[in-house]
């Protein structure tokens, strides 16, 4: 049965460090929810607090209506998958998956049925009698998933489950996790520092920094509408341009920068005189031989070009101090070379004015 998981002002300290610092948010029933952030931001600690391996110093975690403070880990009915799989090497695949049911004293016939179903879901039936140390990394991760699913957990917890796999297998397992989540519909909390994993799988993502949650939203929301420069930079590539707001009105925000005036769509949270850091994604930049009318367009010099087939990545200098990265899709036969004078253009709707996160927060 899927349940919601709620954090209410949860703090977990290690000595003077607040690894999780007063966070409040709710994970809905059946969500594939991501905790995303750089190393040390507190995401594993948050996950382990849900599992009950750590006790919150302050605040409370609820599964549905139930407060979990006094519930020990083995009574929380969570299934956990670790980065290093943590399979028992001397056991077969079948025995690894069966183990959790032995501990729960599940009758033999039901045990057989449930192990069979779990191995089916992860497509490992044919390896049931294989020793777990004779499996590839991807296969071991499938068994680890089956072992977590077989106990029919209320919440599935995944701690960097794909980071030990090579890039191709990671892509494949990503799709597998999406499929399995779709099939079983469990509330799943997935910890990673890999923004691609989060963008491609999540129903919602919480971006963490220094023990706090800086933004929660659907992948498209946090990519297109980041709340501050930290989120914009962490979720994908972007260019930053410092400026000061000149005017805000008539559907337009006009920002003065060292390369000239930049127009953005109007924003309620900025007023004339405010400092703004403009975030402009590389895929929003267009490169041409002539200036574009009625949009943001600046003269620039190509300083680097990398052809990658489906995409060409340019480094362009708009001035001695300001350079930007531009990704041109389907580059075809148009070539720009270092030293070429060009124009760089981007639409007002692709410029996101931001503030830097409060360093003292
Ligand atoms: P990573 O991706 O590197 O695992 P993370 O975002 O999961 O990082 P945590 O492991 O939750 O971060 O760590 C958050 C902070 O708490 C860090 O400053 C870390 O050094 C500290 N920390 C975590 N576990 C412990 C512990 N058992 N004892 C002391 N400090 C800890």
Short mmCIF file of C-alpha atoms and ligand atoms in Angstrom, two decimals:
data_model
loop_
_atom_site.label_atom_id
_atom_site.label_comp_id
_atom_site.label_asym_id
_atom_site.label_seq_id
_atom_site.Cartn_x
_atom_site.Cartn_y
_atom_site.Cartn_z
CA UNK A 1 0.00 0.00 0.00
CA UNK A 2 1.48 3.36 -0.99
CA UNK A 3 1.54 6.03 1.70
CA UNK A 4 2.49 9.71 1.78
CA UNK A 5 5.67 10.69 3.61
CA UNK A 6 5.76 14.03 5.40
CA UNK A 7 8.75 15.86 6.87
CA UNK A 8 7.76 18.38 9.52
CA UNK A 9 10.59 20.71 10.57
CA UNK A 10 13.01 17.77 10.57
CA UNK A 11 16.57 18.42 11.75
CA UNK A 12 19.33 15.82 12.03
CA UNK A 13 22.69 16.94 13.39
CA UNK A 14 26.09 15.30 13.48
CA UNK A 15 28.03 17.30 16.07
CA UNK A 16 27.81 20.93 14.93
CA UNK A 17 26.69 20.05 11.39
CA UNK A 18 22.98 20.15 10.67
CA UNK A 19 23.02 17.52 7.89
CA UNK A 20 19.24 18.04 7.52
CA UNK A 21 18.25 21.51 8.68
CA UNK A 22 14.60 22.09 9.58
CA UNK A 23 13.00 20.75 6.40
CA UNK A 24 9.26 20.57 5.81
CA UNK A 25 7.70 18.97 2.75
CA UNK A 26 5.33 16.21 1.67
CA UNK A 27 5.89 13.30 -0.71
CA UNK A 28 2.55 12.22 -2.14
CA UNK A 29 1.28 8.64 -2.30
CA UNK A 30 2.77 6.78 -5.25
CA UNK A 31 5.19 9.54 -6.26
CA UNK A 32 8.65 8.91 -7.69
CA UNK A 33 10.21 11.69 -5.65
CA UNK A 34 13.83 12.78 -5.97
CA UNK A 35 16.17 14.31 -3.42
CA UNK A 36 18.82 15.94 -5.58
CA UNK A 37 21.88 17.90 -4.60
CA UNK A 38 25.67 18.00 -4.47
CA UNK A 39 27.75 15.77 -2.22
CA UNK A 40 27.24 16.58 1.44
CA UNK A 41 23.93 18.46 1.04
CA UNK A 42 22.14 16.00 3.36
CA UNK A 43 20.11 13.87 0.96
CA UNK A 44 21.34 10.47 2.25
CA UNK A 45 20.80 11.60 5.82
CA UNK A 46 17.21 12.59 4.93
CA UNK A 47 16.64 9.15 3.36
CA UNK A 48 18.15 7.30 6.32
CA UNK A 49 15.94 9.26 8.67
CA UNK A 50 12.92 8.00 6.72
CA UNK A 51 14.25 4.44 7.02
CA UNK A 52 14.73 4.96 10.76
CA UNK A 53 18.50 4.36 10.67
CA UNK A 54 18.80 7.88 12.12
CA UNK A 55 16.47 9.50 14.61
CA UNK A 56 15.61 13.17 13.89
CA UNK A 57 16.88 15.53 16.60
CA UNK A 58 13.90 17.78 16.01
CA UNK A 59 10.68 17.52 14.07
CA UNK A 60 8.72 14.50 12.94
CA UNK A 61 8.32 12.21 9.94
CA UNK A 62 4.86 10.81 9.18
CA UNK A 63 3.92 7.87 6.95
CA UNK A 64 0.34 8.79 6.14
CA UNK A 65 -1.11 9.86 9.50
CA UNK A 66 1.35 7.80 11.52
CA UNK A 67 4.19 9.55 13.40
CA UNK A 68 7.37 7.47 13.00
CA UNK A 69 9.53 8.74 15.88
CA UNK A 70 9.14 5.66 18.02
CA UNK A 71 8.91 3.12 15.21
CA UNK A 72 12.16 1.10 14.81
CA UNK A 73 13.56 0.57 11.28
CA UNK A 74 12.39 -3.04 10.93
CA UNK A 75 8.80 -2.04 11.70
CA UNK A 76 8.66 0.82 9.19
CA UNK A 77 8.09 -1.46 6.22
CA UNK A 78 10.49 0.35 3.90
CA UNK A 79 12.46 -1.36 1.16
CA UNK A 80 15.94 0.06 0.61
CA UNK A 81 18.31 -0.23 -2.34
CA UNK A 82 21.90 0.92 -1.87
CA UNK A 83 24.52 2.11 -4.31
CA UNK A 84 26.69 -0.97 -3.66
CA UNK A 85 23.69 -3.42 -3.94
CA UNK A 86 24.60 -5.09 -0.60
CA UNK A 87 23.65 -8.59 -1.80
CA UNK A 88 24.80 -11.65 0.14
CA UNK A 89 27.54 -13.10 -2.08
CA UNK A 90 27.27 -16.68 -0.79
CA UNK A 91 23.54 -16.88 -1.58
CA UNK A 92 21.74 -17.46 -4.87
CA UNK A 93 19.55 -14.81 -6.45
CA UNK A 94 16.49 -16.67 -5.16
CA UNK A 95 17.84 -16.87 -1.61
CA UNK A 96 18.75 -13.18 -1.61
CA UNK A 97 15.22 -12.21 -2.57
CA UNK A 98 13.64 -14.76 -0.23
CA UNK A 99 15.61 -13.60 2.80
CA UNK A 100 13.31 -10.76 3.86
CA UNK A 101 10.32 -13.11 3.76
CA UNK A 102 12.13 -15.69 5.93
CA UNK A 103 12.73 -12.99 8.53
CA UNK A 104 9.01 -12.15 8.38
CA UNK A 105 8.12 -15.86 8.68
CA UNK A 106 5.96 -15.83 5.55
CA UNK A 107 4.50 -19.32 4.80
CA UNK A 108 6.32 -21.34 2.09
CA UNK A 109 3.67 -21.23 -0.65
CA UNK A 110 3.18 -17.48 -0.37
CA UNK A 111 6.94 -16.99 -0.19
CA UNK A 112 7.41 -18.89 -3.45
CA UNK A 113 4.72 -16.86 -5.18
CA UNK A 114 6.07 -13.51 -3.98
CA UNK A 115 9.72 -14.27 -4.83
CA UNK A 116 8.53 -15.40 -8.28
CA UNK A 117 6.58 -12.17 -8.79
CA UNK A 118 9.46 -9.97 -7.63
CA UNK A 119 11.92 -11.75 -9.96
CA UNK A 120 9.39 -11.37 -12.78
CA UNK A 121 9.08 -7.64 -12.23
CA UNK A 122 12.85 -7.15 -12.50
CA UNK A 123 13.09 -9.79 -15.27
CA UNK A 124 15.55 -12.04 -13.40
CA UNK A 125 13.56 -15.31 -13.23
CA UNK A 126 16.03 -17.21 -15.35
CA UNK A 127 18.90 -16.30 -12.99
CA UNK A 128 17.12 -17.50 -9.83
CA UNK A 129 19.63 -20.28 -9.06
CA UNK A 130 22.72 -18.30 -10.03
CA UNK A 131 25.05 -17.27 -7.21
CA UNK A 132 24.80 -13.52 -6.75
CA UNK A 133 28.55 -13.03 -7.17
CA UNK A 134 28.23 -14.35 -10.74
CA UNK A 135 26.07 -11.45 -11.91
CA UNK A 136 26.86 -8.23 -13.77
CA UNK A 137 26.40 -4.92 -11.98
CA UNK A 138 23.07 -4.27 -13.68
CA UNK A 139 21.81 -7.76 -12.78
CA UNK A 140 22.90 -7.30 -9.16
CA UNK A 141 21.00 -4.03 -9.04
CA UNK A 142 17.89 -5.78 -10.37
CA UNK A 143 18.18 -8.39 -7.60
CA UNK A 144 18.61 -5.63 -5.02
CA UNK A 145 15.39 -4.07 -6.35
CA UNK A 146 13.55 -7.42 -6.22
CA UNK A 147 14.74 -7.89 -2.66
CA UNK A 148 13.34 -4.49 -1.70
CA UNK A 149 10.03 -5.07 -3.55
CA UNK A 150 9.34 -8.60 -2.30
CA UNK A 151 8.50 -7.41 1.21
CA UNK A 152 5.74 -5.25 -0.30
CA UNK A 153 7.05 -2.09 1.31
CA UNK A 154 4.96 1.02 1.97
CA UNK A 155 7.87 3.18 0.83
CA UNK A 156 10.75 2.30 -1.49
CA UNK A 157 14.05 4.07 -0.75
CA UNK A 158 16.75 4.25 -3.41
CA UNK A 159 20.17 5.65 -2.46
CA UNK A 160 22.19 6.45 -5.62
CA UNK A 161 21.11 3.06 -7.02
CA UNK A 162 22.73 3.49 -10.44
CA UNK A 163 26.00 5.23 -9.72
CA UNK A 164 28.10 2.04 -9.84
CA UNK A 165 26.92 1.21 -13.38
CA UNK A 166 28.50 2.31 -16.64
CA UNK A 167 26.73 4.98 -18.70
CA UNK A 168 24.87 2.64 -21.06
CA UNK A 169 23.63 0.34 -18.32
CA UNK A 170 22.65 3.35 -16.24
CA UNK A 171 20.40 4.55 -19.08
CA UNK A 172 18.87 1.08 -19.38
CA UNK A 173 18.27 0.71 -15.63
CA UNK A 174 16.82 4.22 -15.50
CA UNK A 175 14.10 3.09 -17.90
CA UNK A 176 13.68 -0.11 -15.87
CA UNK A 177 13.13 1.83 -12.66
CA UNK A 178 10.55 3.98 -14.45
CA UNK A 179 8.76 0.88 -15.74
CA UNK A 180 8.85 -0.89 -12.37
CA UNK A 181 7.61 2.20 -10.55
CA UNK A 182 4.78 2.44 -13.08
CA UNK A 183 3.88 -1.21 -12.45
CA UNK A 184 4.00 -1.27 -8.67
CA UNK A 185 2.97 2.37 -8.00
CA UNK A 186 4.93 2.59 -4.74
CA UNK A 187 5.83 5.83 -3.02
CA UNK A 188 9.50 5.99 -3.94
CA UNK A 189 12.21 8.32 -2.65
CA UNK A 190 15.25 8.41 -4.85
CA UNK A 191 18.51 10.08 -3.80
CA UNK A 192 21.00 11.21 -6.44
CA UNK A 193 23.44 13.96 -7.39
CA UNK A 194 22.78 13.23 -11.08
CA UNK A 195 20.42 15.84 -12.50
CA UNK A 196 19.80 13.80 -15.67
CA UNK A 197 18.48 10.93 -13.58
CA UNK A 198 16.18 13.28 -11.70
CA UNK A 199 14.94 15.14 -14.80
CA UNK A 200 14.23 11.95 -16.72
CA UNK A 201 12.44 10.00 -13.97
CA UNK A 202 10.98 12.20 -11.28
CA UNK A 203 7.39 13.15 -10.72
CA UNK A 204 8.83 15.90 -8.50
CA UNK A 205 12.31 16.87 -7.39
CA UNK A 206 13.50 18.51 -4.18
CA UNK A 207 16.81 20.29 -4.72
CA UNK A 208 18.90 20.34 -1.53
CA UNK A 209 21.72 22.62 -0.45
CA UNK A 210 23.44 22.76 2.95
CA UNK A 211 20.79 20.61 4.63
CA UNK A 212 17.87 22.66 3.34
CA UNK A 213 15.46 22.27 0.46
CA UNK A 214 15.89 25.17 -1.92
CA UNK A 215 13.19 24.26 -4.43
CA UNK A 216 10.58 21.56 -5.04
CA UNK A 217 8.88 21.08 -8.37
CA UNK A 218 8.29 18.96 -11.43
CA UNK A 219 11.40 18.53 -13.63
CA UNK A 220 10.19 21.06 -16.22
CA UNK A 221 9.46 23.60 -13.52
CA UNK A 222 12.84 23.47 -11.83
CA UNK A 223 14.66 23.50 -15.17
CA UNK A 224 12.71 26.35 -16.76
CA UNK A 225 11.85 28.32 -13.62
CA UNK A 226 14.69 27.85 -11.12
CA UNK A 227 14.26 29.87 -7.94
CA UNK A 228 17.88 30.99 -7.69
CA UNK A 229 21.31 30.69 -9.30
CA UNK A 230 22.19 27.54 -7.33
CA UNK A 231 19.26 25.59 -8.77
CA UNK A 232 19.80 26.97 -12.30
CA UNK A 233 23.44 25.94 -12.23
CA UNK A 234 22.86 22.56 -10.60
CA UNK A 235 20.03 21.54 -12.94
CA UNK A 236 21.88 21.59 -16.23
CA UNK A 237 24.16 23.99 -18.00
CA UNK A 238 23.52 27.69 -18.01
CA UNK A 239 25.13 31.08 -18.68
CA UNK A 240 24.97 33.78 -16.04
CA UNK A 241 25.06 37.49 -16.80
CA UNK A 242 25.08 40.07 -13.99
CA UNK A 243 22.96 43.18 -14.33
CA UNK A 244 20.73 45.75 -12.71
CA UNK A 245 17.02 46.14 -13.41
CA UNK A 246 16.24 49.38 -15.24
CA UNK A 247 12.50 49.11 -15.67
CA UNK A 248 9.81 46.54 -14.94
CA UNK A 249 6.53 47.12 -16.74
CA UNK A 250 4.44 46.57 -19.83
CA UNK A 251 5.16 42.83 -19.76
CA UNK A 252 8.88 43.46 -19.93
CA UNK A 253 11.82 43.61 -17.58
CA UNK A 254 14.73 45.59 -18.88
CA UNK A 255 18.13 44.82 -17.37
CA UNK A 256 21.32 46.79 -17.87
CA UNK A 257 24.40 44.58 -18.25
CA UNK A 258 28.01 45.09 -19.33
CA UNK A 259 27.14 43.92 -22.86
CA UNK A 260 24.08 46.16 -23.21
CA UNK A 261 20.41 46.06 -22.38
CA UNK A 262 18.76 42.64 -22.01
CA UNK A 263 15.00 42.21 -22.15
CA UNK A 264 13.26 39.49 -20.12
CA UNK A 265 9.64 38.63 -19.54
CA UNK A 266 8.17 40.63 -16.67
CA UNK A 267 8.69 39.28 -13.15
CA UNK A 268 6.80 40.29 -10.05
CA UNK A 269 9.76 39.70 -7.77
CA UNK A 270 12.06 42.35 -9.30
CA UNK A 271 11.85 46.14 -9.21
CA UNK A 272 13.87 48.94 -10.80
CA UNK A 273 17.33 49.17 -9.21
CA UNK A 274 17.48 45.52 -8.09
CA UNK A 275 20.54 43.46 -8.90
CA UNK A 276 19.72 40.44 -11.06
CA UNK A 277 21.71 37.50 -12.35
CA UNK A 278 20.32 36.51 -15.74
CA UNK A 279 20.29 32.78 -16.49
CA UNK A 280 20.29 31.93 -20.20
CA UNK A 281 20.51 28.24 -21.15
CA UNK A 282 23.01 27.34 -23.93
CA UNK A 283 20.20 25.84 -26.05
CA UNK A 284 18.41 29.23 -26.06
CA UNK A 285 21.27 30.96 -27.87
CA UNK A 286 21.20 31.34 -31.65
CA UNK A 287 24.24 32.21 -33.72
CA UNK A 288 23.92 34.11 -37.01
CA UNK A 289 25.86 36.36 -39.36
CA UNK A 290 23.47 39.30 -38.97
CA UNK A 291 21.77 40.83 -35.95
CA UNK A 292 18.21 39.61 -35.29
CA UNK A 293 15.50 42.26 -35.00
CA UNK A 294 13.06 42.58 -32.05
CA UNK A 295 14.95 40.30 -29.72
CA UNK A 296 18.11 40.27 -27.59
CA UNK A 297 20.96 40.29 -30.13
CA UNK A 298 24.65 41.05 -29.54
CA UNK A 299 27.78 41.11 -31.58
CA UNK A 300 30.22 38.39 -30.50
CA UNK A 301 33.35 36.46 -31.45
CA UNK A 302 33.55 32.69 -31.65
CA UNK A 303 36.32 31.50 -29.34
CA UNK A 304 35.71 27.75 -29.45
CA UNK A 305 33.67 25.25 -31.46
CA UNK A 306 33.11 21.54 -30.78
CA UNK A 307 31.20 19.55 -33.40
CA UNK A 308 29.36 16.55 -31.90
CA UNK A 309 27.19 15.46 -34.83
CA UNK A 310 23.70 16.16 -33.57
CA UNK A 311 24.84 19.28 -31.79
CA UNK A 312 27.59 21.87 -32.07
CA UNK A 313 28.83 23.56 -28.92
CA UNK A 314 30.26 27.06 -29.21
CA UNK A 315 32.02 29.30 -26.79
CA UNK A 316 31.34 32.92 -27.75
CA UNK A 317 32.78 36.14 -26.32
CA UNK A 318 30.35 39.05 -26.07
CA UNK A 319 33.08 41.24 -24.57
CA UNK A 320 36.48 40.82 -22.95
CA UNK A 321 34.77 39.83 -19.69
CA UNK A 322 31.62 38.03 -20.84
CA UNK A 323 31.60 34.71 -22.65
CA UNK A 324 28.75 32.24 -23.07
CA UNK A 325 28.18 28.70 -24.20
CA UNK A 326 25.76 28.08 -27.05
CA UNK A 327 24.41 24.67 -28.13
CA UNK A 328 23.27 24.60 -31.72
CA UNK A 329 21.13 21.57 -32.55
CA UNK A 330 21.18 20.01 -36.00
CA UNK A 331 24.20 22.11 -36.99
CA UNK A 332 24.15 20.86 -40.62
CA UNK A 333 26.75 22.43 -42.84
CA UNK A 334 26.89 25.89 -41.32
CA UNK A 335 30.29 26.29 -39.79
CA UNK A 336 31.60 28.96 -37.49
CA UNK A 337 35.25 29.04 -36.60
CA UNK A 338 37.20 30.57 -33.77
CA UNK A 339 37.82 34.23 -34.60
CA UNK A 340 34.58 34.64 -36.65
CA UNK A 341 32.53 37.72 -35.87
CA UNK A 342 28.89 36.68 -35.40
CA UNK A 343 25.70 37.71 -33.63
CA UNK A 344 24.33 35.90 -30.59
CA UNK A 345 20.56 36.17 -30.08
CA UNK A 346 18.08 34.89 -27.50
CA UNK A 347 14.44 35.57 -26.74
CA UNK A 348 13.16 37.51 -23.74
CA UNK A 349 11.14 34.45 -22.69
CA UNK A 350 14.36 32.41 -22.38
CA UNK A 351 16.02 34.78 -19.92
CA UNK A 352 15.38 34.01 -16.25
CA UNK A 353 16.34 36.79 -13.82
CA UNK A 354 17.54 35.30 -10.55
CA UNK A 355 19.15 36.09 -7.24
CA UNK A 356 21.99 34.21 -5.66
CA UNK A 357 20.93 31.98 -2.76
CA UNK A 358 21.30 33.60 0.63
CA UNK A 359 24.77 32.43 1.74
CA UNK A 360 23.78 32.78 5.37
CA UNK A 361 20.61 30.70 4.95
P1 LIG B 1 26.79 12.22 -0.72
O1 LIG B 1 26.16 12.39 -2.06
O2 LIG B 1 28.27 12.54 -0.74
O3 LIG B 1 26.45 10.93 -0.05
P2 LIG B 1 24.75 13.60 0.82
O4 LIG B 1 24.09 14.74 0.18
O5 LIG B 1 24.03 12.31 0.83
O6 LIG B 1 26.20 13.40 0.21
P3 LIG B 1 25.02 13.28 3.64
O7 LIG B 1 25.75 11.99 3.52
O8 LIG B 1 23.61 13.23 4.08
O9 LIG B 1 25.09 14.08 2.28
O10 LIG B 1 25.85 14.23 4.58
C1 LIG B 1 25.40 15.54 4.99
C2 LIG B 1 26.39 16.14 5.96
O11 LIG B 1 26.42 15.38 7.17
C3 LIG B 1 27.83 16.16 5.47
O12 LIG B 1 28.44 17.33 5.93
C4 LIG B 1 28.44 14.93 6.10
O13 LIG B 1 29.82 15.08 6.29
C5 LIG B 1 27.69 14.84 7.42
N1 LIG B 1 27.53 13.45 7.86
C6 LIG B 1 26.80 12.49 7.24
N2 LIG B 1 26.82 11.33 7.92
C7 LIG B 1 27.57 11.56 9.03
C8 LIG B 1 27.96 10.76 10.15
N3 LIG B 1 27.57 9.48 10.26
N4 LIG B 1 28.75 11.34 11.09
C9 LIG B 1 29.13 12.62 10.99
N5 LIG B 1 28.79 13.44 9.96
C10 LIG B 1 28.02 12.93 9.00
#
